[in-house]
Short mmCIF file of C-alpha atoms in Angstrom, two decimals:
data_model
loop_
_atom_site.label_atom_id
_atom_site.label_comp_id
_atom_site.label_asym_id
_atom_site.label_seq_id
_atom_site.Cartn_x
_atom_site.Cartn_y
_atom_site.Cartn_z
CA UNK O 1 32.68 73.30 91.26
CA UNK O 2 34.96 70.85 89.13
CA UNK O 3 37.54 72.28 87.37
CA UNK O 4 36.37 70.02 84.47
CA UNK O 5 33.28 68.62 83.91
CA UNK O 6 32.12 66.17 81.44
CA UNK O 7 28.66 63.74 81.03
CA UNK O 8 29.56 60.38 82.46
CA UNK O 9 27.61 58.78 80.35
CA UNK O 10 26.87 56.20 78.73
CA UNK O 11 26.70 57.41 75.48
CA UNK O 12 25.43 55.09 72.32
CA UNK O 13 25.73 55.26 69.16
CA UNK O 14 25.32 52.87 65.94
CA UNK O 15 28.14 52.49 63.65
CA UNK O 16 29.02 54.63 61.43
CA UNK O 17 27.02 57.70 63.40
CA UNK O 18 28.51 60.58 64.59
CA UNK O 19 29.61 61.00 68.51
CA UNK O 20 29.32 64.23 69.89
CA UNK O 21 31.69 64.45 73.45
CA UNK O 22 31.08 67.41 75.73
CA UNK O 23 33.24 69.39 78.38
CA UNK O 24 33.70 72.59 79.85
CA UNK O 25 36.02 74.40 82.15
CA UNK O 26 35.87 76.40 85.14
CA UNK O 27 39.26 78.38 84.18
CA UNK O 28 38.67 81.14 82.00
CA UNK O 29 42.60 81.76 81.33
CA UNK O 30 43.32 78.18 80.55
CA UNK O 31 45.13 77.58 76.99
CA UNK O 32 45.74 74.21 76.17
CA UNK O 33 42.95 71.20 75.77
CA UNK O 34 43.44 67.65 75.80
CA UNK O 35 41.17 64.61 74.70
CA UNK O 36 42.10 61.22 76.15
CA UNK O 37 41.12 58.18 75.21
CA UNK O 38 41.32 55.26 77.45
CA UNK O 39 40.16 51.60 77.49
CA UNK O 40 38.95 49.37 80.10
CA UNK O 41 41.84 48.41 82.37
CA UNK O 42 44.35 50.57 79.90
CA UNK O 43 46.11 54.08 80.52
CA UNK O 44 44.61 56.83 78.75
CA UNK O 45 46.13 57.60 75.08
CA UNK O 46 46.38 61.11 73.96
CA UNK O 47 44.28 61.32 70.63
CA UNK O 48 43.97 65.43 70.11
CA UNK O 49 45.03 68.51 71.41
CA UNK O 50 43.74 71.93 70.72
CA UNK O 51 45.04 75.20 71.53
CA UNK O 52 42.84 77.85 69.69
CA UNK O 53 39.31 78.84 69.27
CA UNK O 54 37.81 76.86 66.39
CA UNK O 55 37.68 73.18 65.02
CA UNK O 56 40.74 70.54 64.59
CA UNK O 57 39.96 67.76 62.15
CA UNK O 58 42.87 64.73 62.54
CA UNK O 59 41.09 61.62 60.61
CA UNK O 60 38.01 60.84 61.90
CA UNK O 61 38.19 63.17 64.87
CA UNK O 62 37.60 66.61 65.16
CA UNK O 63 38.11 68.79 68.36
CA UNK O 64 36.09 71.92 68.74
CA UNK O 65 36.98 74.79 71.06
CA UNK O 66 34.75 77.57 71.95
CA UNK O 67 37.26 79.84 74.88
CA UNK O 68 33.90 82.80 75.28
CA UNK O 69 31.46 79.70 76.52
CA UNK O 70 34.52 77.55 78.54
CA UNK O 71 33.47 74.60 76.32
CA UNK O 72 35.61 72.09 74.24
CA UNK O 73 34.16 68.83 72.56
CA UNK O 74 35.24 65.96 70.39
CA UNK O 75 33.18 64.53 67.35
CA UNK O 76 34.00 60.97 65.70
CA UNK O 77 32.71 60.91 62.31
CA UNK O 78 31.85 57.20 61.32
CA UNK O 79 32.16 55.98 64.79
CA UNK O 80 33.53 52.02 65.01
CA UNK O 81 33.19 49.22 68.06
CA UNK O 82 36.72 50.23 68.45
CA UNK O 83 35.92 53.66 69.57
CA UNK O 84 34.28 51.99 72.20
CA UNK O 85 36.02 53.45 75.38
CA UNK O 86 35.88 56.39 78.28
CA UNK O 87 37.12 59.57 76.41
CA UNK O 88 38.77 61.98 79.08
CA UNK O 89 38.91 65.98 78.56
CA UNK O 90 41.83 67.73 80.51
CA UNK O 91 42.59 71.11 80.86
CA UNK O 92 45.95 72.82 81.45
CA UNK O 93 45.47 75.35 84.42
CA UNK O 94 46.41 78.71 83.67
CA UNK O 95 48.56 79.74 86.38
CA UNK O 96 50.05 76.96 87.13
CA UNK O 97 51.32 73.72 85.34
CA UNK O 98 48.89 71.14 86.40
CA UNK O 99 46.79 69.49 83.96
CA UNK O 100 42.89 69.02 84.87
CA UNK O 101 41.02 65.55 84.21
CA UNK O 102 37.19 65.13 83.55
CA UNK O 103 35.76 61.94 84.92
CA UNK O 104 35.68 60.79 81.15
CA UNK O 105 32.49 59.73 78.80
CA UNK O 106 31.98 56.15 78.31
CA UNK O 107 31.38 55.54 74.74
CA UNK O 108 29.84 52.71 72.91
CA UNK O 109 29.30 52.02 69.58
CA UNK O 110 26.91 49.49 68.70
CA UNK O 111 28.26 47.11 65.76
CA UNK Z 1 57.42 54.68 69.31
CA UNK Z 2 59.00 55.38 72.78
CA UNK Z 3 57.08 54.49 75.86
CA UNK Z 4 56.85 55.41 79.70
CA UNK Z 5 57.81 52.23 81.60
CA UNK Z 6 56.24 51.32 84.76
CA UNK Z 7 56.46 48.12 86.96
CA UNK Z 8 54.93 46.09 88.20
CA UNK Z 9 51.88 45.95 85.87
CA UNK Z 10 49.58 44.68 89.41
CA UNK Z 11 50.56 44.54 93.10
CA UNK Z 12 48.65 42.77 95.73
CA UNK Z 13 49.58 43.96 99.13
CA UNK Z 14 48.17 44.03 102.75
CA UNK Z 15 47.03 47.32 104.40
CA UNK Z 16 50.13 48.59 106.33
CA UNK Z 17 52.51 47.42 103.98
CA UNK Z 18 55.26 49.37 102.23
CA UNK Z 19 54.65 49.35 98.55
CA UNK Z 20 56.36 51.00 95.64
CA UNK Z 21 55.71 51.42 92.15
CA UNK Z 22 58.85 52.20 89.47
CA UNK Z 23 58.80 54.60 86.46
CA UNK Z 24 60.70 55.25 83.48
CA UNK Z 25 59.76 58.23 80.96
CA UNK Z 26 60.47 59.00 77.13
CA UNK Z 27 64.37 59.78 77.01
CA UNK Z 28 64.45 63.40 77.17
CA UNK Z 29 61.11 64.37 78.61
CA UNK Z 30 62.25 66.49 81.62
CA UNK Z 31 58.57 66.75 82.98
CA UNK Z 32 57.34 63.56 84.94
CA UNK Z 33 53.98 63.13 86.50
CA UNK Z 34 52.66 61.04 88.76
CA UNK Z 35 48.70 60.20 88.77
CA UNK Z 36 46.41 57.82 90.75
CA UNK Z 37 42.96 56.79 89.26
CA UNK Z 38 39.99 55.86 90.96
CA UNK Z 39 38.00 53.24 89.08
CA UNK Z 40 35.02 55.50 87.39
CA UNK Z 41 37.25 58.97 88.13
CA UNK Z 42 39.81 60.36 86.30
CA UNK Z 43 43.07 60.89 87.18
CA UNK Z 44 44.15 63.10 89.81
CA UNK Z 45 47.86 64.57 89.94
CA UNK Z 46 50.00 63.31 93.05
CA UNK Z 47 53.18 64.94 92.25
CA UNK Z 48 54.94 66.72 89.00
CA UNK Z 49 58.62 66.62 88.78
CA UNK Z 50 60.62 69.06 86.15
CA UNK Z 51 64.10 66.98 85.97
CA UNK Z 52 65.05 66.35 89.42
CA UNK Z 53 62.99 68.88 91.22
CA UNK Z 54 59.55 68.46 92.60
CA UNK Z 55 56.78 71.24 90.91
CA UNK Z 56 53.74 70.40 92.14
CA UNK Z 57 52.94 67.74 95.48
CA UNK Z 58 50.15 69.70 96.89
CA UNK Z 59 47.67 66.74 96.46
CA UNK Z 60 50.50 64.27 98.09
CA UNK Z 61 49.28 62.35 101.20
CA UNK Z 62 52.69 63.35 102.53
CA UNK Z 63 52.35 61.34 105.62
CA UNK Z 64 52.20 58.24 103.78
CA UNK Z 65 53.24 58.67 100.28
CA UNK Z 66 56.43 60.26 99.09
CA UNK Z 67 58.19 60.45 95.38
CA UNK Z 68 61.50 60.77 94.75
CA UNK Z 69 63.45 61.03 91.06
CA UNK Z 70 66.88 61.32 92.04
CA UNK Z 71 68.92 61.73 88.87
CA UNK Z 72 65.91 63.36 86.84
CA UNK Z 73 65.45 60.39 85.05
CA UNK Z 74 63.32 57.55 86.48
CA UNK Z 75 61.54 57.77 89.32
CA UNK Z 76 60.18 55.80 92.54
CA UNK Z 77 56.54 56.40 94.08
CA UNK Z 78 56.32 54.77 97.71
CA UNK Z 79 53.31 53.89 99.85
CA UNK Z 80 54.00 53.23 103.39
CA UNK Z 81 51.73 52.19 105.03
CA UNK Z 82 49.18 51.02 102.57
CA UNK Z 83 45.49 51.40 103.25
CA UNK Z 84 42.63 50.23 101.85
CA UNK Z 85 41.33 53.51 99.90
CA UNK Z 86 44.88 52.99 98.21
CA UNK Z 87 43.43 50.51 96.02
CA UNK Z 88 43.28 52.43 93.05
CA UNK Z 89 45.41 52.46 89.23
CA UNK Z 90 48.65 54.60 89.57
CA UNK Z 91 49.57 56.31 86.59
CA UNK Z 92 53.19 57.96 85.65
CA UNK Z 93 52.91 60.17 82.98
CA UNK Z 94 56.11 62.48 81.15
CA UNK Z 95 55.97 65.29 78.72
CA UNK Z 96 58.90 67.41 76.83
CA UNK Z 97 57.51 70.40 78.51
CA UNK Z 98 54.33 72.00 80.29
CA UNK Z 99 52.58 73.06 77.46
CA UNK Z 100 52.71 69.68 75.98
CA UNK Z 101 50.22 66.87 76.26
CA UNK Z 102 51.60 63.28 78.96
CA UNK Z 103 52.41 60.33 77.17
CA UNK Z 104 51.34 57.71 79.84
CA UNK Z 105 52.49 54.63 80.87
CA UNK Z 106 50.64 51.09 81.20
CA UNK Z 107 49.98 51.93 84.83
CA UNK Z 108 50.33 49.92 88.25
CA UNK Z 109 47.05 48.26 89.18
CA UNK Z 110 47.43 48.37 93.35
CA UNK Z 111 44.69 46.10 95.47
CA UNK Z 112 45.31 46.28 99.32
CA UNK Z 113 44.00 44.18 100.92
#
């Protein structure tokens, strides 16, 4: 089993729709959750990080944590061609200091 | 906004080559990662340095690869000798601490060849 698993994708969605990005974790003691966002042929960007059970709203992106069901996602509220890209979840292990990548989501958002 | 610099941006080698890729973090970030990423995967830690020490190079082809950051500020990854499942995007990464999230750098895109 993956340490972090998300849906590959693709994933569309029109502009201006919502996009709903899924993970979850095989750690049960990890603390610390990281989305990524990274465009073709470009390192990935950090664009949230969430630490506690419950939602984080930063603009148009909200990360949701749920520790009891090992399951963090990411909404983008009036989704843009610009959010077009692979979204990455990572995971900080819990007993050691190693950080945990998903094979990312590719996201598109259809003008 | 500070930035990790890496060189080069792309590399071309042959298979059995040496090959090394150069990184520079945020001034001040004592935690320095390096990652490689498969095209369609995501990145997959090769070594973590906290200043000058190596943390973590479990997941370090040590027969081939090594990683060195001598003064705990940049730092050098070397391939040697290349092979072809080497082709891949090499990422260096630095953080203030653990708990915090990387800032990464533009990456070195390696083809062998």
């Amino acid at each position: 089993q993956k340490e972090v698993e998300q849906n590959s994708g693709p994933l569309s969605v029109p502009e201006g729709a919502i996009a709903s990005l899924n993970c979850t974790y095989s750690d049960r003691g990890s603390q610390s959750f990281f989305w990524y966002r990274q465009y073709s042929g470009k390192s990935p960007e950090l664009i949230m990080f969430i630490y506690s059970n419950g939602d984080k709203e930063d603009g148009r992106f909200t990360a949701q944590l749920n520790k009891a069901s090992q399951y963090v996602s990411l909404l983008i509220r009036d989704s843009q061609p610009s959010d077009s890209a692979t979204y990455l979840c990572a995971v900080k292990s819990a007993t050691g200091n190693q950080f945990y990548f998903g094979t990312g989501t590719s996201l598109t958002v259809i003008p | 906004e500070a930035e990790v610099a890496q060189s080069p941006r792309y590399k071309i080698t042959e298979k059995s080559q040496a090959v090394a890729f150069w990184c520079d973090p945020i001034s001040g970030h004592a935690t320095l990662y390096w990652y490689r990423q498969i095209l369609g995967q995501g990145p997959e830690l090769l070594v973590q340095f906290q200043d000058e020490s190596v943390v973590d190079d479990s997941q370090l082809p040590k027969d081939r690869f090594s990683a060195e950051r001598l003064k705990g500020v940049d730092s050098t990854l070397k391939i040697q000798p290349a092979e072809l499942g080497d082709s891949a995007m090499y990422l260096c990464a630095s953080s203030l601490s653990f708990n915090y999230g990387y800032t990464f750098g533009s990456g070195t895109r390696l083809t062998v060849v």
